[in-house]
Amino acid sequence: QVQLVESGGGSVQAGGSLRLSCGASGYAYSAYWMAWFRQAPGKEREGVAAVYLGLSTTYYVDSVKGRFTISQDNAKSTLYLQMNSLVPEDTGVYYCARGPRAYSTFARLDPAKYSYWGQGTQVTVSS
């Protein structure tokens, strides 16, 4: 059974950093699209960062480029999101998700293409 368990959320001052982790189990951790999404109160879910594990190809929403880094530790089956220079607009519930195996699906930051989701972890950035 596929399970994604997130951790690392919390409250931080603007300019600070957080590192989110998503432990994955129940499937072979390789050659999949995986991504981080976030949802702020009253707003729709937004793709933040994605990686295709087989190629280590990464994608970022423009607002986080240069500040966030998606990475993975295959030995630990863990997906990470390093978030630096946080600003209040980064506030929201962050979810990790597993998408399809095929690179040709170009799941990228499209939430509709992801089938398995973590429980979400709250990130609050104060000014």
Short mmCIF file of N, CA and C in Angstrom, two decimals:
data_model
loop_
_atom_site.label_atom_id
_atom_site.label_comp_id
_atom_site.label_asym_id
_atom_site.label_seq_id
_atom_site.Cartn_x
_atom_site.Cartn_y
_atom_site.Cartn_z
N GLN A 1 0.84 -1.18 0.00
CA GLN A 1 0.00 0.00 0.00
C GLN A 1 0.88 1.24 0.00
N VAL A 2 0.63 2.14 -0.91
CA VAL A 2 1.40 3.36 -1.02
C VAL A 2 1.07 4.29 0.14
N GLN A 3 2.11 4.74 0.82
CA GLN A 3 1.95 5.69 1.91
C GLN A 3 2.98 6.80 1.78
N LEU A 4 2.54 8.02 1.99
CA LEU A 4 3.41 9.18 1.99
C LEU A 4 3.18 9.92 3.30
N VAL A 5 4.24 10.08 4.06
CA VAL A 5 4.15 10.71 5.37
C VAL A 5 5.05 11.93 5.41
N GLU A 6 4.44 13.09 5.62
CA GLU A 6 5.17 14.35 5.60
C GLU A 6 5.55 14.80 7.00
N SER A 7 6.62 15.56 7.06
CA SER A 7 7.06 16.15 8.31
C SER A 7 7.90 17.38 8.00
N GLY A 8 8.16 18.18 9.01
CA GLY A 8 9.04 19.32 8.86
C GLY A 8 8.36 20.66 8.79
N GLY A 9 7.05 20.68 8.74
CA GLY A 9 6.35 21.95 8.72
C GLY A 9 6.44 22.65 10.06
N GLY A 10 6.06 23.91 10.07
CA GLY A 10 6.10 24.68 11.29
C GLY A 10 5.96 26.15 11.00
N SER A 11 6.26 26.95 11.99
CA SER A 11 6.20 28.40 11.88
C SER A 11 7.59 28.98 11.83
N VAL A 12 7.77 29.96 10.97
CA VAL A 12 9.08 30.57 10.80
C VAL A 12 8.90 32.03 10.42
N GLN A 13 9.87 32.84 10.79
CA GLN A 13 9.87 34.24 10.40
C GLN A 13 10.26 34.39 8.94
N ALA A 14 9.78 35.44 8.31
CA ALA A 14 10.18 35.73 6.94
C ALA A 14 11.70 35.77 6.84
N GLY A 15 12.21 35.17 5.79
CA GLY A 15 13.65 35.08 5.61
C GLY A 15 14.24 33.80 6.15
N GLY A 16 13.46 33.06 6.91
CA GLY A 16 13.93 31.83 7.48
C GLY A 16 13.82 30.66 6.52
N SER A 17 14.15 29.49 7.03
CA SER A 17 14.18 28.28 6.22
C SER A 17 13.46 27.13 6.91
N LEU A 18 12.93 26.24 6.11
CA LEU A 18 12.37 24.99 6.57
C LEU A 18 12.74 23.90 5.58
N ARG A 19 12.83 22.69 6.09
CA ARG A 19 13.09 21.54 5.24
C ARG A 19 11.97 20.52 5.46
N LEU A 20 11.17 20.31 4.44
CA LEU A 20 10.09 19.35 4.51
C LEU A 20 10.58 17.99 4.03
N SER A 21 10.08 16.95 4.68
CA SER A 21 10.42 15.59 4.31
C SER A 21 9.16 14.81 4.03
N CYS A 22 9.25 13.89 3.11
CA CYS A 22 8.14 13.01 2.78
C CYS A 22 8.67 11.60 2.66
N GLY A 23 8.38 10.78 3.66
CA GLY A 23 8.79 9.39 3.62
C GLY A 23 7.80 8.58 2.81
N ALA A 24 8.32 7.81 1.89
CA ALA A 24 7.48 7.02 1.00
C ALA A 24 7.66 5.54 1.28
N SER A 25 6.58 4.80 1.17
CA SER A 25 6.63 3.36 1.34
C SER A 25 5.54 2.71 0.51
N GLY A 26 5.70 1.42 0.28
CA GLY A 26 4.68 0.67 -0.43
C GLY A 26 4.87 0.58 -1.93
N TYR A 27 5.95 1.14 -2.44
CA TYR A 27 6.23 1.05 -3.86
C TYR A 27 7.72 1.19 -4.10
N ALA A 28 8.14 0.81 -5.27
CA ALA A 28 9.55 0.95 -5.64
C ALA A 28 9.85 2.42 -5.89
N TYR A 29 10.76 2.96 -5.08
CA TYR A 29 11.06 4.38 -5.14
C TYR A 29 12.05 4.65 -6.27
N SER A 30 11.55 4.66 -7.48
CA SER A 30 12.38 4.95 -8.63
C SER A 30 11.51 5.20 -9.85
N ALA A 31 12.00 6.04 -10.75
CA ALA A 31 11.36 6.30 -12.04
C ALA A 31 9.89 6.70 -11.90
N TYR A 32 9.63 7.63 -11.02
CA TYR A 32 8.30 8.20 -10.84
C TYR A 32 8.37 9.71 -10.81
N TRP A 33 7.29 10.33 -11.19
CA TRP A 33 7.11 11.74 -10.91
C TRP A 33 6.73 11.89 -9.45
N MET A 34 7.39 12.80 -8.76
CA MET A 34 7.00 13.15 -7.41
C MET A 34 7.04 14.66 -7.28
N ALA A 35 6.21 15.18 -6.41
CA ALA A 35 6.09 16.63 -6.36
C ALA A 35 5.62 17.11 -4.99
N TRP A 36 5.82 18.39 -4.78
CA TRP A 36 5.27 19.11 -3.64
C TRP A 36 4.24 20.11 -4.13
N PHE A 37 3.12 20.16 -3.44
CA PHE A 37 2.06 21.12 -3.71
C PHE A 37 1.76 21.88 -2.44
N ARG A 38 1.12 23.00 -2.59
CA ARG A 38 0.70 23.76 -1.43
C ARG A 38 -0.67 24.37 -1.68
N GLN A 39 -1.37 24.64 -0.59
CA GLN A 39 -2.67 25.26 -0.69
C GLN A 39 -2.82 26.27 0.43
N ALA A 40 -2.95 27.52 0.05
CA ALA A 40 -3.18 28.58 0.99
C ALA A 40 -4.67 28.71 1.25
N PRO A 41 -5.06 29.24 2.41
CA PRO A 41 -6.48 29.39 2.71
C PRO A 41 -7.22 30.18 1.63
N GLY A 42 -8.31 29.62 1.14
CA GLY A 42 -9.11 30.29 0.14
C GLY A 42 -8.57 30.24 -1.27
N LYS A 43 -7.48 29.52 -1.48
CA LYS A 43 -6.88 29.43 -2.81
C LYS A 43 -6.80 27.98 -3.27
N GLU A 44 -6.69 27.81 -4.56
CA GLU A 44 -6.60 26.47 -5.11
C GLU A 44 -5.21 25.90 -4.91
N ARG A 45 -5.13 24.59 -4.97
CA ARG A 45 -3.87 23.90 -4.81
C ARG A 45 -2.90 24.27 -5.93
N GLU A 46 -1.65 24.50 -5.56
CA GLU A 46 -0.64 24.97 -6.49
C GLU A 46 0.56 24.04 -6.48
N GLY A 47 1.02 23.68 -7.65
CA GLY A 47 2.24 22.91 -7.74
C GLY A 47 3.43 23.79 -7.41
N VAL A 48 4.31 23.29 -6.56
CA VAL A 48 5.47 24.05 -6.10
C VAL A 48 6.76 23.55 -6.75
N ALA A 49 6.99 22.26 -6.65
CA ALA A 49 8.21 21.68 -7.18
C ALA A 49 7.96 20.23 -7.53
N ALA A 50 8.57 19.78 -8.60
CA ALA A 50 8.40 18.40 -9.03
C ALA A 50 9.73 17.83 -9.51
N VAL A 51 9.85 16.53 -9.42
CA VAL A 51 11.04 15.84 -9.89
C VAL A 51 10.63 14.52 -10.51
N TYR A 52 11.28 14.19 -11.61
CA TYR A 52 11.15 12.84 -12.15
C TYR A 52 12.37 12.08 -11.65
N LEU A 53 12.13 11.11 -10.80
CA LEU A 53 13.23 10.45 -10.10
C LEU A 53 14.22 9.77 -11.03
N GLY A 54 13.73 9.19 -12.10
CA GLY A 54 14.61 8.46 -13.00
C GLY A 54 15.65 9.34 -13.68
N LEU A 55 15.33 10.60 -13.89
CA LEU A 55 16.21 11.52 -14.59
C LEU A 55 16.68 12.67 -13.71
N SER A 56 16.14 12.77 -12.51
CA SER A 56 16.41 13.90 -11.62
C SER A 56 16.08 15.23 -12.28
N THR A 57 15.09 15.20 -13.16
CA THR A 57 14.62 16.41 -13.83
C THR A 57 13.68 17.15 -12.90
N THR A 58 13.94 18.42 -12.67
CA THR A 58 13.16 19.19 -11.71
C THR A 58 12.42 20.35 -12.36
N TYR A 59 11.30 20.72 -11.73
CA TYR A 59 10.48 21.83 -12.18
C TYR A 59 10.04 22.61 -10.95
N TYR A 60 9.95 23.93 -11.10
CA TYR A 60 9.54 24.79 -10.01
C TYR A 60 8.56 25.84 -10.51
N VAL A 61 7.61 26.17 -9.67
CA VAL A 61 6.76 27.30 -9.97
C VAL A 61 7.62 28.56 -9.88
N ASP A 62 7.33 29.54 -10.72
CA ASP A 62 8.19 30.71 -10.82
C ASP A 62 8.43 31.40 -9.48
N SER A 63 7.42 31.42 -8.63
CA SER A 63 7.52 32.17 -7.39
C SER A 63 8.53 31.60 -6.40
N VAL A 64 8.97 30.35 -6.60
CA VAL A 64 9.91 29.75 -5.66
C VAL A 64 11.27 29.47 -6.28
N LYS A 65 11.43 29.74 -7.55
CA LYS A 65 12.71 29.48 -8.20
C LYS A 65 13.82 30.26 -7.53
N GLY A 66 14.91 29.57 -7.26
CA GLY A 66 16.04 30.18 -6.60
C GLY A 66 15.95 30.13 -5.09
N ARG A 67 14.79 29.78 -4.55
CA ARG A 67 14.60 29.71 -3.11
C ARG A 67 14.35 28.30 -2.61
N PHE A 68 13.63 27.51 -3.39
CA PHE A 68 13.27 26.15 -2.99
C PHE A 68 14.06 25.15 -3.81
N THR A 69 14.36 24.02 -3.20
CA THR A 69 15.04 22.94 -3.89
C THR A 69 14.37 21.62 -3.55
N ILE A 70 13.96 20.89 -4.57
CA ILE A 70 13.41 19.56 -4.37
C ILE A 70 14.53 18.55 -4.56
N SER A 71 14.57 17.57 -3.69
CA SER A 71 15.60 16.55 -3.78
C SER A 71 15.08 15.26 -3.18
N GLN A 72 15.86 14.21 -3.31
CA GLN A 72 15.44 12.93 -2.78
C GLN A 72 16.63 12.13 -2.29
N ASP A 73 16.35 11.26 -1.35
CA ASP A 73 17.32 10.30 -0.85
C ASP A 73 16.75 8.93 -1.16
N ASN A 74 17.25 8.33 -2.21
CA ASN A 74 16.69 7.05 -2.65
C ASN A 74 16.88 5.95 -1.61
N ALA A 75 18.00 5.98 -0.90
CA ALA A 75 18.25 4.95 0.10
C ALA A 75 17.22 5.00 1.22
N LYS A 76 16.72 6.19 1.52
CA LYS A 76 15.73 6.35 2.58
C LYS A 76 14.31 6.49 2.03
N SER A 77 14.16 6.42 0.72
CA SER A 77 12.86 6.60 0.07
C SER A 77 12.18 7.87 0.57
N THR A 78 12.93 8.95 0.58
CA THR A 78 12.44 10.20 1.14
C THR A 78 12.58 11.34 0.15
N LEU A 79 11.54 12.10 0.00
CA LEU A 79 11.52 13.30 -0.82
C LEU A 79 11.64 14.51 0.08
N TYR A 80 12.43 15.50 -0.34
CA TYR A 80 12.65 16.69 0.46
C TYR A 80 12.26 17.94 -0.29
N LEU A 81 11.92 18.96 0.45
CA LEU A 81 11.77 20.29 -0.10
C LEU A 81 12.48 21.26 0.83
N GLN A 82 13.62 21.75 0.39
CA GLN A 82 14.35 22.75 1.14
C GLN A 82 13.81 24.11 0.76
N MET A 83 13.33 24.85 1.73
CA MET A 83 12.71 26.14 1.49
C MET A 83 13.52 27.21 2.20
N ASN A 84 14.12 28.09 1.43
CA ASN A 84 14.93 29.18 1.96
C ASN A 84 14.28 30.52 1.64
N SER A 85 14.71 31.53 2.34
CA SER A 85 14.22 32.90 2.11
C SER A 85 12.70 32.94 2.07
N LEU A 86 12.09 32.31 3.04
CA LEU A 86 10.64 32.20 3.06
C LEU A 86 9.97 33.56 3.22
N VAL A 87 8.84 33.70 2.57
CA VAL A 87 8.04 34.91 2.63
C VAL A 87 6.62 34.54 3.03
N PRO A 88 5.84 35.48 3.55
CA PRO A 88 4.49 35.15 4.00
C PRO A 88 3.62 34.47 2.95
N GLU A 89 3.80 34.79 1.69
CA GLU A 89 3.00 34.17 0.64
C GLU A 89 3.30 32.69 0.47
N ASP A 90 4.35 32.19 1.11
CA ASP A 90 4.63 30.76 1.09
C ASP A 90 3.77 29.99 2.09
N THR A 91 3.03 30.69 2.91
CA THR A 91 2.19 30.06 3.92
C THR A 91 1.14 29.17 3.27
N GLY A 92 0.95 28.00 3.84
CA GLY A 92 -0.07 27.10 3.35
C GLY A 92 0.18 25.69 3.85
N VAL A 93 -0.69 24.80 3.45
CA VAL A 93 -0.51 23.39 3.74
C VAL A 93 0.25 22.77 2.57
N TYR A 94 1.35 22.14 2.87
CA TYR A 94 2.19 21.53 1.85
C TYR A 94 1.97 20.03 1.80
N TYR A 95 1.80 19.52 0.60
CA TYR A 95 1.56 18.11 0.37
C TYR A 95 2.63 17.53 -0.54
N CYS A 96 3.07 16.34 -0.23
CA CYS A 96 3.87 15.60 -1.19
C CYS A 96 2.96 14.63 -1.92
N ALA A 97 3.34 14.30 -3.14
CA ALA A 97 2.49 13.45 -3.96
C ALA A 97 3.33 12.61 -4.91
N ARG A 98 2.82 11.43 -5.20
CA ARG A 98 3.45 10.56 -6.18
C ARG A 98 2.60 10.51 -7.43
N GLY A 99 3.25 10.68 -8.56
CA GLY A 99 2.56 10.66 -9.83
C GLY A 99 2.87 9.42 -10.63
N PRO A 100 2.70 9.50 -11.94
CA PRO A 100 2.88 8.33 -12.79
C PRO A 100 4.33 7.96 -13.00
N ARG A 101 4.52 6.74 -13.45
CA ARG A 101 5.86 6.24 -13.71
C ARG A 101 6.46 6.83 -14.97
N ALA A 102 5.66 6.98 -16.01
CA ALA A 102 6.18 7.37 -17.31
C ALA A 102 6.56 8.84 -17.37
N TYR A 103 7.81 9.09 -17.77
CA TYR A 103 8.25 10.46 -17.95
C TYR A 103 7.41 11.18 -18.99
N SER A 104 6.98 10.45 -20.01
CA SER A 104 6.24 11.04 -21.11
C SER A 104 4.87 11.58 -20.72
N THR A 105 4.43 11.31 -19.50
CA THR A 105 3.18 11.91 -19.03
C THR A 105 3.36 13.39 -18.70
N PHE A 106 4.59 13.81 -18.49
CA PHE A 106 4.92 15.19 -18.14
C PHE A 106 4.02 15.71 -17.03
N ALA A 107 3.96 14.96 -15.95
CA ALA A 107 3.12 15.35 -14.83
C ALA A 107 3.50 16.71 -14.27
N ARG A 108 4.79 16.94 -14.11
CA ARG A 108 5.32 18.23 -13.66
C ARG A 108 4.56 18.74 -12.45
N LEU A 109 3.90 19.88 -12.59
CA LEU A 109 3.21 20.52 -11.49
C LEU A 109 1.70 20.44 -11.61
N ASP A 110 1.22 19.47 -12.34
CA ASP A 110 -0.21 19.30 -12.56
C ASP A 110 -0.78 18.36 -11.50
N PRO A 111 -1.54 18.86 -10.54
CA PRO A 111 -2.05 17.99 -9.47
C PRO A 111 -2.96 16.88 -9.96
N ALA A 112 -3.63 17.07 -11.08
CA ALA A 112 -4.54 16.06 -11.60
C ALA A 112 -3.81 14.79 -12.02
N LYS A 113 -2.53 14.87 -12.24
CA LYS A 113 -1.76 13.72 -12.68
C LYS A 113 -1.13 12.94 -11.53
N TYR A 114 -1.36 13.37 -10.32
CA TYR A 114 -0.80 12.70 -9.15
C TYR A 114 -1.89 11.92 -8.41
N SER A 115 -1.58 10.68 -8.08
CA SER A 115 -2.59 9.77 -7.54
C SER A 115 -2.49 9.53 -6.05
N TYR A 116 -1.30 9.70 -5.47
CA TYR A 116 -1.10 9.43 -4.06
C TYR A 116 -0.59 10.67 -3.36
N TRP A 117 -1.15 10.94 -2.21
CA TRP A 117 -0.88 12.18 -1.50
C TRP A 117 -0.59 11.94 -0.03
N GLY A 118 0.29 12.76 0.51
CA GLY A 118 0.52 12.75 1.94
C GLY A 118 -0.59 13.48 2.66
N GLN A 119 -0.47 13.53 3.97
CA GLN A 119 -1.52 14.12 4.80
C GLN A 119 -1.46 15.63 4.84
N GLY A 120 -0.36 16.20 4.43
CA GLY A 120 -0.16 17.63 4.46
C GLY A 120 0.51 18.09 5.74
N THR A 121 1.33 19.11 5.61
CA THR A 121 1.98 19.70 6.77
C THR A 121 1.90 21.22 6.66
N GLN A 122 1.56 21.86 7.75
CA GLN A 122 1.33 23.30 7.74
C GLN A 122 2.65 24.06 7.78
N VAL A 123 2.77 25.04 6.90
CA VAL A 123 3.89 25.96 6.90
C VAL A 123 3.34 27.36 7.08
N THR A 124 3.81 28.04 8.10
CA THR A 124 3.36 29.39 8.37
C THR A 124 4.56 30.31 8.42
N VAL A 125 4.54 31.34 7.59
CA VAL A 125 5.63 32.30 7.52
C VAL A 125 5.09 33.66 7.96
N SER A 126 5.65 34.19 9.01
CA SER A 126 5.20 35.46 9.54
C SER A 126 6.16 36.57 9.13
N SER A 127 5.62 37.77 8.99
CA SER A 127 6.42 38.91 8.59
C SER A 127 6.97 39.65 9.79
#
